Amino acid sequence: MLEVGNTGMTLNEYLSHMSHWAISKASLIIGCDVRTITNETLEILTNPEIIAVNQDELGIQGRKVHIDNDLNTEVWAGPLADGSKAVLGLNRDNNLSRTIRISFTDLGWLDTSRVRVRDLWSHQDLGEFQGNFTTINLESHSIQMLKMTLISLVE
């Protein structure tokens, strides 16, 4: 079950936990006491864009597509029914902030692909990118969960 809202984790760790459950298509069973739930926890558990990834009708789990052991970072991705991909960049480092480069070739697209990127936690369109996307400077144990939509393959 989800540990979001129970004690022992930071906000970044709760967001990472929920993101992993969503991209893994795991059952979203709330594990905290709903009688004393905080607004912060409720916002995490009810984010409609994150839930949409988890409940996507295609039902295919995301998987790790890139790992950088030197920087303690990972990239996960999974297909969505509308043809886009759910993508997350994870900073596993215990102390340092990291920036993660997400290569479109790791997602199965050409390095000349043009892609629209949306941040699912901030509910913001981040723009169109070609070849790769670089995450914001992610704090320790934090994540950026994205929806990436292929616009075109530039030759």
Coordinates of N, CA, C and O in Angstrom, one line a residue:
M1 N 0.8 -1.2 0.0 CA 0.0 0.0 0.0 C 0.9 1.2 0.0 O 2.1 1.2 0.3
L2 N 0.3 2.3 -0.4 CA 1.0 3.6 -0.4 C 1.4 4.0 1.0 O 0.6 4.0 1.9
E3 N 2.6 4.5 1.2 CA 3.1 5.0 2.5 C 3.0 6.5 2.6 O 3.3 7.1 3.6
V4 N 2.4 7.2 1.5 CA 2.3 8.6 1.5 C 1.4 9.0 2.7 O 0.3 8.5 2.8
G5 N 1.9 10.0 3.5 CA 1.1 10.5 4.6 C 1.5 9.8 5.9 O 1.1 10.3 7.0
N6 N 2.2 8.7 5.9 CA 2.7 8.1 7.1 C 4.0 8.8 7.5 O 4.6 9.5 6.7
T7 N 4.4 8.8 8.7 CA 5.6 9.5 9.1 C 6.9 8.8 8.6 O 6.8 7.6 8.2
G8 N 8.0 9.5 8.5 CA 9.2 8.9 8.2 C 9.8 9.3 6.9 O 11.0 8.9 6.6
M9 N 9.1 9.9 6.0 CA 9.6 10.3 4.7 C 9.5 11.8 4.5 O 8.6 12.5 5.1
T10 N 10.3 12.4 3.7 CA 10.2 13.8 3.3 C 9.2 14.0 2.3 O 8.7 13.0 1.6
L11 N 8.8 15.2 2.0 CA 7.9 15.5 0.9 C 8.4 15.0 -0.4 O 7.7 14.3 -1.2
N12 N 9.7 15.2 -0.7 CA 10.3 14.6 -1.9 C 10.2 13.1 -2.0 O 9.9 12.6 -3.1
E13 N 10.4 12.4 -0.9 CA 10.2 11.0 -0.9 C 8.8 10.5 -1.1 O 8.5 9.5 -1.8
Y14 N 7.8 11.3 -0.5 CA 6.4 11.0 -0.8 C 6.1 11.1 -2.2 O 5.4 10.3 -2.8
L15 N 6.5 12.2 -2.9 CA 6.3 12.4 -4.3 C 6.9 11.3 -5.1 O 6.3 10.8 -6.1
S16 N 8.1 10.9 -4.8 CA 8.8 9.9 -5.5 C 8.1 8.5 -5.3 O 7.9 7.8 -6.3
H17 N 7.6 8.3 -4.1 CA 6.9 7.0 -3.8 C 5.6 7.0 -4.7 O 5.3 6.0 -5.4
M18 N 4.8 8.0 -4.7 CA 3.6 8.1 -5.4 C 3.8 8.0 -6.9 O 3.1 7.3 -7.7
S19 N 4.9 8.6 -7.4 CA 5.2 8.6 -8.8 C 5.6 7.2 -9.3 O 5.2 6.7 -10.3
H20 N 6.4 6.5 -8.5 CA 6.8 5.1 -8.8 C 5.5 4.2 -8.8 O 5.4 3.3 -9.7
W21 N 4.7 4.4 -7.9 CA 3.4 3.5 -7.8 C 2.6 3.8 -9.1 O 2.0 2.9 -9.7
A22 N 2.5 5.1 -9.5 CA 1.7 5.4 -10.6 C 2.3 4.8 -11.9 O 1.6 4.2 -12.7
I23 N 3.6 5.0 -12.2 CA 4.2 4.5 -13.4 C 4.2 3.0 -13.4 O 4.2 2.4 -14.5
S24 N 4.2 2.4 -12.2 CA 4.3 0.9 -12.1 C 2.9 0.3 -12.3 O 2.7 -0.9 -12.3
K25 N 1.9 1.1 -12.3 CA 0.5 0.7 -12.4 C 0.1 -0.1 -11.1 O -0.8 -1.0 -11.2
A26 N 0.7 0.2 -10.0 CA 0.4 -0.5 -8.8 C -0.9 -0.1 -8.2 O -1.4 1.1 -8.5
S27 N -1.6 -0.9 -7.4 CA -2.9 -0.5 -6.8 C -2.7 0.7 -5.9 O -1.8 0.7 -5.1
L28 N -3.5 1.7 -6.0 CA -3.4 2.9 -5.2 C -4.3 2.7 -4.0 O -5.4 3.2 -3.9
I29 N -3.7 2.0 -3.0 CA -4.4 1.8 -1.7 C -3.8 2.7 -0.7 O -2.6 2.6 -0.4
I30 N -4.6 3.6 -0.2 CA -4.1 4.6 0.8 C -3.7 3.9 2.1 O -4.5 3.1 2.6
G31 N -2.5 4.2 2.6 CA -2.0 3.5 3.8 C -1.9 4.4 5.0 O -1.6 3.9 6.1
C32 N -2.3 5.7 4.9 CA -2.3 6.6 6.0 C -3.7 6.6 6.6 O -4.7 6.2 6.0
D33 N -3.8 7.2 7.8 CA -5.0 7.3 8.5 C -5.8 8.5 7.9 O -5.4 9.7 8.0
V34 N -6.9 8.2 7.2 CA -7.6 9.3 6.4 C -8.4 10.2 7.4 O -8.8 11.3 7.0
R35 N -8.5 9.8 8.7 CA -9.1 10.7 9.6 C -8.3 11.9 10.0 O -8.8 12.9 10.4
T36 N -6.9 11.7 9.8 CA -6.0 12.8 10.2 C -5.1 13.2 9.0 O -4.1 13.8 9.2
I37 N -5.6 13.0 7.8 CA -4.8 13.3 6.6 C -4.6 14.8 6.5 O -5.4 15.6 6.7
T38 N -3.3 15.2 6.1 CA -3.0 16.6 5.9 C -3.4 17.0 4.5 O -3.6 16.2 3.6
N39 N -3.5 18.3 4.3 CA -3.8 18.9 3.0 C -2.7 18.5 2.0 O -3.0 18.2 0.8
E40 N -1.4 18.5 2.4 CA -0.3 18.2 1.6 C -0.4 16.7 1.1 O -0.3 16.4 -0.1
T41 N -0.7 15.8 2.0 CA -0.9 14.4 1.6 C -2.1 14.2 0.7 O -2.0 13.5 -0.3
L42 N -3.2 14.9 1.0 CA -4.4 14.8 0.2 C -4.1 15.3 -1.3 O -4.5 14.6 -2.2
E43 N -3.3 16.3 -1.4 CA -2.9 16.8 -2.7 C -2.1 15.8 -3.5 O -2.3 15.6 -4.7
I44 N -1.2 15.1 -2.8 CA -0.4 14.1 -3.5 C -1.2 13.0 -3.9 O -1.1 12.5 -5.1
L45 N -2.1 12.5 -3.0 CA -2.9 11.3 -3.3 C -4.0 11.5 -4.3 O -4.5 10.6 -4.9
T46 N -4.4 12.8 -4.5 CA -5.5 13.1 -5.5 C -5.1 13.8 -6.7 O -5.9 14.3 -7.4
N47 N -3.8 13.9 -7.0 CA -3.3 14.6 -8.2 C -3.9 13.8 -9.4 O -3.5 12.7 -9.7
P48 N -4.8 14.5 -10.2 CA -5.5 13.8 -11.3 C -4.5 13.4 -12.4 O -4.8 12.4 -13.1
E49 N -3.4 14.1 -12.6 CA -2.5 13.7 -13.7 C -1.7 12.5 -13.4 O -1.4 11.7 -14.2
I50 N -1.3 12.4 -12.1 CA -0.6 11.2 -11.6 C -1.5 10.0 -11.6 O -1.1 8.9 -12.1
I51 N -2.7 10.2 -11.1 CA -3.7 9.1 -11.1 C -4.0 8.6 -12.6 O -4.1 7.4 -12.8
A52 N -4.0 9.6 -13.5 CA -4.3 9.2 -14.9 C -3.2 8.3 -15.5 O -3.5 7.4 -16.2
V53 N -2.0 8.5 -15.1 CA -0.9 7.6 -15.5 C -1.1 6.2 -14.9 O -1.1 5.2 -15.6
N54 N -1.4 6.1 -13.7 CA -1.7 4.9 -13.0 C -2.9 4.1 -13.6 O -2.8 2.9 -13.8
Q55 N -3.9 4.9 -13.9 CA -5.2 4.3 -14.4 C -5.3 4.2 -15.9 O -6.3 3.9 -16.5
D56 N -4.2 4.5 -16.6 CA -4.2 4.6 -18.1 C -4.7 3.2 -18.6 O -4.3 2.2 -18.2
E57 N -5.6 3.3 -19.6 CA -6.3 2.1 -20.1 C -5.3 1.1 -20.8 O -5.6 -0.1 -20.9
L58 N -4.2 1.6 -21.3 CA -3.2 0.6 -21.9 C -2.7 -0.3 -20.8 O -2.5 -1.5 -21.1
G59 N -2.5 0.1 -19.6 CA -2.2 -0.7 -18.5 C -0.8 -1.3 -18.5 O -0.5 -2.3 -17.8
I60 N 0.2 -0.8 -19.3 CA 1.5 -1.3 -19.4 C 2.4 -0.6 -18.3 O 2.5 0.6 -18.3
Q61 N 3.1 -1.4 -17.5 CA 4.0 -0.8 -16.5 C 5.1 -0.1 -17.1 O 5.7 -0.5 -18.1
G62 N 5.5 1.0 -16.5 CA 6.8 1.6 -16.9 C 8.0 0.8 -16.4 O 7.8 -0.1 -15.5
R63 N 9.1 1.1 -17.0 CA 10.3 0.4 -16.6 C 11.5 1.3 -16.6 O 11.5 2.4 -17.2
K64 N 12.6 0.9 -15.9 CA 13.8 1.7 -15.9 C 14.4 1.6 -17.3 O 14.7 0.5 -17.8
V65 N 14.7 2.8 -17.9 CA 15.3 2.8 -19.2 C 16.7 3.4 -19.2 O 17.4 3.3 -20.2
H66 N 17.1 4.0 -18.1 CA 18.5 4.5 -18.0 C 18.8 4.6 -16.6 O 18.0 5.0 -15.7
I67 N 20.1 4.2 -16.3 CA 20.6 4.4 -14.9 C 22.0 4.9 -15.0 O 22.8 4.5 -15.8
D68 N 22.3 5.9 -14.1 CA 23.7 6.4 -14.0 C 24.1 6.2 -12.6 O 23.8 7.0 -11.7
N69 N 24.9 5.1 -12.4 CA 25.3 4.8 -11.0 C 26.3 5.8 -10.4 O 26.4 6.0 -9.2
D70 N 27.1 6.5 -11.3 CA 28.0 7.5 -10.8 C 27.3 8.7 -10.2 O 27.7 9.3 -9.3
L71 N 26.1 9.1 -10.8 CA 25.4 10.2 -10.3 C 24.2 9.8 -9.5 O 23.5 10.7 -8.9
N72 N 23.9 8.5 -9.3 CA 22.8 8.0 -8.5 C 21.5 8.5 -9.1 O 20.6 9.0 -8.4
T73 N 21.3 8.4 -10.4 CA 20.1 8.9 -11.1 C 19.5 7.7 -11.9 O 20.2 6.8 -12.3
E74 N 18.2 7.8 -12.1 CA 17.5 6.8 -13.0 C 16.5 7.6 -13.8 O 16.0 8.6 -13.4
V75 N 16.2 7.0 -15.0 CA 15.1 7.4 -15.8 C 14.1 6.2 -16.0 O 14.6 5.1 -16.3
W76 N 12.9 6.4 -15.8 CA 11.8 5.4 -16.0 C 10.9 5.9 -17.0 O 10.6 7.1 -17.1
A77 N 10.3 5.0 -17.8 CA 9.3 5.4 -18.8 C 8.4 4.3 -19.1 O 8.7 3.1 -18.9
G78 N 7.2 4.6 -19.5 CA 6.1 3.7 -19.9 C 5.2 4.3 -20.9 O 4.9 5.5 -20.8
P79 N 4.6 3.5 -21.8 CA 3.7 4.0 -22.8 C 2.3 4.3 -22.2 O 1.9 3.6 -21.3
L80 N 1.6 5.2 -22.8 CA 0.3 5.6 -22.5 C -0.6 5.3 -23.7 O -0.2 5.3 -24.8
A81 N -1.9 5.1 -23.4 CA -2.9 4.8 -24.5 C -2.9 5.8 -25.6 O -3.2 5.5 -26.7
D82 N -2.7 7.1 -25.3 CA -2.8 8.1 -26.3 C -1.5 8.3 -27.2 O -1.4 9.2 -28.0
G83 N -0.6 7.4 -27.0 CA 0.7 7.4 -27.7 C 1.8 8.1 -27.1 O 3.0 8.0 -27.5
S84 N 1.5 8.8 -26.0 CA 2.6 9.5 -25.3 C 3.3 8.6 -24.3 O 2.9 7.4 -24.3
K85 N 4.2 9.1 -23.6 CA 4.9 8.3 -22.6 C 4.9 9.0 -21.2 O 5.1 10.2 -21.2
A86 N 4.7 8.2 -20.2 CA 5.0 8.7 -18.8 C 6.5 8.5 -18.5 O 7.0 7.4 -18.8
V87 N 7.1 9.6 -18.1 CA 8.6 9.5 -17.9 C 8.9 10.1 -16.5 O 8.3 11.2 -16.1
L88 N 9.8 9.5 -15.8 CA 10.2 10.2 -14.5 C 11.8 10.1 -14.4 O 12.4 9.1 -14.8
G89 N 12.3 11.2 -13.9 CA 13.7 11.3 -13.6 C 13.8 11.3 -12.1 O 13.1 12.0 -11.4
L90 N 14.6 10.4 -11.5 CA 14.8 10.2 -10.1 C 16.2 10.4 -9.7 O 17.2 9.9 -10.2
N91 N 16.3 11.3 -8.6 CA 17.6 11.5 -8.0 C 17.7 10.6 -6.7 O 17.0 10.9 -5.8
R92 N 18.5 9.5 -6.8 CA 18.6 8.6 -5.7 C 19.7 9.1 -4.7 O 19.8 8.5 -3.6
D93 N 20.4 10.1 -5.0 CA 21.5 10.6 -4.1 C 21.0 11.0 -2.8 O 19.9 11.6 -2.6
N94 N 21.7 10.6 -1.7 CA 21.3 10.9 -0.3 C 21.6 12.4 0.1 O 21.0 12.8 1.0
N95 N 22.5 13.1 -0.7 CA 22.8 14.4 -0.2 C 22.8 15.5 -1.3 O 22.5 16.6 -1.0
L96 N 23.1 15.1 -2.5 CA 23.4 16.1 -3.6 C 22.2 16.3 -4.5 O 21.5 15.3 -4.8
S97 N 22.0 17.5 -5.0 CA 21.0 17.8 -6.1 C 21.6 17.3 -7.4 O 22.8 17.3 -7.5
R98 N 20.8 16.9 -8.3 CA 21.2 16.4 -9.6 C 20.3 16.9 -10.7 O 19.1 17.2 -10.5
T99 N 20.9 17.0 -11.9 CA 20.2 17.3 -13.1 C 20.3 16.1 -13.9 O 21.3 15.5 -14.1
I100 N 19.2 15.7 -14.5 CA 19.1 14.5 -15.3 C 18.8 14.8 -16.7 O 17.8 15.4 -17.0
R101 N 19.6 14.2 -17.6 CA 19.3 14.4 -19.1 C 18.5 13.2 -19.5 O 19.0 12.0 -19.4
I102 N 17.3 13.4 -20.1 CA 16.5 12.3 -20.6 C 16.6 12.3 -22.1 O 16.1 13.2 -22.8
S103 N 17.3 11.3 -22.6 CA 17.5 11.1 -24.0 C 16.3 10.5 -24.7 O 15.8 9.5 -24.2
F104 N 15.8 11.1 -25.7 CA 14.7 10.5 -26.4 C 14.9 9.2 -27.0 O 14.0 8.4 -27.2
T105 N 16.2 8.8 -27.3 CA 16.5 7.5 -27.8 C 16.3 6.4 -26.7 O 15.9 5.3 -27.0
D106 N 16.5 6.8 -25.4 CA 16.1 5.9 -24.3 C 14.6 5.6 -24.3 O 14.2 4.6 -23.7
L107 N 13.8 6.4 -24.9 CA 12.4 6.3 -24.9 C 11.9 5.6 -26.1 O 10.7 5.4 -26.3
G108 N 12.8 5.2 -27.0 CA 12.4 4.5 -28.2 C 12.2 5.4 -29.4 O 11.7 5.0 -30.5
W109 N 12.5 6.7 -29.3 CA 12.3 7.7 -30.3 C 13.7 8.0 -30.9 O 14.7 7.8 -30.3
L110 N 13.7 8.6 -32.1 CA 15.0 9.1 -32.7 C 15.5 10.3 -32.0 O 14.8 11.0 -31.3
D111 N 16.9 10.4 -32.1 CA 17.5 11.6 -31.4 C 17.1 12.9 -32.1 O 17.4 14.0 -31.6
T112 N 16.4 12.8 -33.2 CA 16.0 14.0 -33.9 C 14.5 14.3 -33.6 O 13.9 15.3 -34.1
S113 N 13.9 13.5 -32.8 CA 12.5 13.6 -32.4 C 12.2 15.0 -31.7 O 13.0 15.4 -30.9
R114 N 11.1 15.5 -32.0 CA 10.6 16.8 -31.4 C 9.4 16.3 -30.5 O 8.5 15.7 -30.9
V115 N 9.5 16.7 -29.2 CA 8.6 16.2 -28.2 C 8.1 17.3 -27.3 O 8.8 18.2 -26.9
R116 N 6.8 17.3 -27.0 CA 6.1 18.2 -26.1 C 6.2 17.6 -24.7 O 5.9 16.4 -24.5
V117 N 6.6 18.4 -23.7 CA 6.9 17.9 -22.3 C 6.0 18.6 -21.3 O 5.9 19.9 -21.3
R118 N 5.3 17.8 -20.4 CA 4.5 18.4 -19.4 C 4.9 17.8 -18.0 O 5.1 16.6 -17.9
D119 N 5.0 18.7 -17.0 CA 5.4 18.3 -15.7 C 4.0 17.9 -15.0 O 3.1 18.8 -14.8
L120 N 3.9 16.7 -14.5 CA 2.6 16.3 -14.0 C 2.4 16.7 -12.5 O 1.2 16.7 -12.1
W121 N 3.4 17.0 -11.8 CA 3.3 17.4 -10.4 C 2.9 18.9 -10.4 O 2.1 19.4 -9.6
S122 N 3.6 19.7 -11.2 CA 3.3 21.2 -11.2 C 2.2 21.6 -12.2 O 1.8 22.7 -12.2
H123 N 1.7 20.6 -13.0 CA 0.6 20.9 -13.9 C 1.0 22.0 -14.9 O 0.2 22.8 -15.3
Q124 N 2.3 21.9 -15.4 CA 2.8 22.9 -16.3 C 3.3 22.3 -17.6 O 4.1 21.3 -17.5
D125 N 3.0 22.9 -18.7 CA 3.6 22.5 -20.0 C 5.0 23.2 -20.0 O 5.1 24.4 -19.7
L126 N 6.0 22.4 -20.3 CA 7.4 22.9 -20.2 C 8.0 23.3 -21.6 O 9.0 23.9 -21.6
G127 N 7.2 22.9 -22.6 CA 7.7 23.3 -24.0 C 7.9 22.2 -24.9 O 7.6 21.0 -24.5
E128 N 8.5 22.5 -26.0 CA 8.9 21.5 -27.0 C 10.4 21.3 -27.0 O 11.1 22.4 -27.0
F129 N 10.9 20.1 -27.1 CA 12.3 19.8 -27.1 C 12.7 18.8 -28.2 O 11.9 18.0 -28.6
Q130 N 13.9 18.9 -28.6 CA 14.4 18.0 -29.7 C 15.6 17.2 -29.1 O 16.5 17.8 -28.6
G131 N 15.5 15.9 -29.3 CA 16.6 15.0 -28.9 C 16.7 14.6 -27.5 O 17.0 13.5 -27.1
N132 N 16.4 15.6 -26.5 CA 16.5 15.2 -25.1 C 15.8 16.3 -24.3 O 15.5 17.4 -24.8
F133 N 15.6 16.0 -23.0 CA 15.1 17.0 -22.1 C 15.9 16.9 -20.8 O 16.2 15.8 -20.4
T134 N 16.2 18.0 -20.3 CA 17.0 18.0 -19.0 C 16.1 18.5 -17.9 O 15.5 19.5 -18.0
T135 N 16.1 17.7 -16.8 CA 15.2 18.0 -15.7 C 15.7 19.2 -15.0 O 16.9 19.6 -15.1
I136 N 14.9 19.7 -14.1 CA 15.2 20.8 -13.2 C 16.3 20.2 -12.3 O 16.5 19.0 -12.2
N137 N 16.9 21.0 -11.5 CA 17.9 20.6 -10.5 C 17.2 19.9 -9.4 O 16.6 20.5 -8.5
L138 N 17.2 18.5 -9.4 CA 16.4 17.7 -8.5 C 17.1 17.6 -7.2 O 18.3 17.1 -7.1
E139 N 16.5 17.9 -6.1 CA 17.0 17.7 -4.8 C 17.2 16.2 -4.5 O 16.6 15.4 -5.2
S140 N 17.9 15.9 -3.4 CA 18.1 14.5 -3.0 C 16.8 13.8 -2.8 O 15.8 14.4 -2.3
H141 N 16.7 12.6 -3.3 CA 15.5 11.7 -3.2 C 14.3 12.3 -3.9 O 13.1 12.0 -3.5
S142 N 14.5 13.2 -4.8 CA 13.3 13.8 -5.5 C 13.1 13.3 -6.9 O 14.0 12.6 -7.4
I143 N 12.0 13.7 -7.5 CA 11.6 13.1 -8.8 C 11.0 14.2 -9.6 O 10.4 15.2 -9.1
Q144 N 11.1 14.1 -10.9 CA 10.3 14.9 -11.8 C 9.5 14.0 -12.7 O 10.1 13.1 -13.4
M145 N 8.2 14.0 -12.6 CA 7.3 13.1 -13.4 C 6.7 13.9 -14.6 O 6.1 15.0 -14.4
L146 N 6.9 13.3 -15.8 CA 6.6 14.0 -17.0 C 5.7 13.2 -17.9 O 5.7 12.0 -17.8
K147 N 5.0 13.9 -18.7 CA 4.3 13.3 -19.9 C 4.9 13.8 -21.1 O 5.0 15.0 -21.3
M148 N 5.4 12.9 -22.0 CA 6.1 13.3 -23.2 C 5.3 12.9 -24.4 O 5.0 11.7 -24.5
T149 N 5.0 13.8 -25.3 CA 4.2 13.5 -26.5 C 5.0 13.8 -27.7 O 5.5 14.9 -27.9
L150 N 5.2 12.8 -28.5 CA 6.0 12.9 -29.8 C 5.2 13.8 -30.7 O 4.0 13.6 -31.0
I151 N 5.9 14.9 -31.2 CA 5.2 15.8 -32.2 C 5.7 15.5 -33.6 O 4.9 15.4 -34.5
S152 N 7.0 15.3 -33.8 CA 7.5 15.0 -35.1 C 8.9 14.3 -35.0 O 9.6 14.4 -34.1
L153 N 9.2 13.6 -36.1 CA 10.5 13.0 -36.3 C 11.2 13.9 -37.3 O 10.9 13.9 -38.5
V154 N 12.2 14.7 -36.9 CA 12.9 15.5 -37.8 C 14.1 14.7 -38.3 O 14.8 14.1 -37.6
E155 N 14.2 14.7 -39.6 CA 15.3 14.0 -40.3 C 16.5 14.8 -40.4 O 16.6 16.0 -40.5

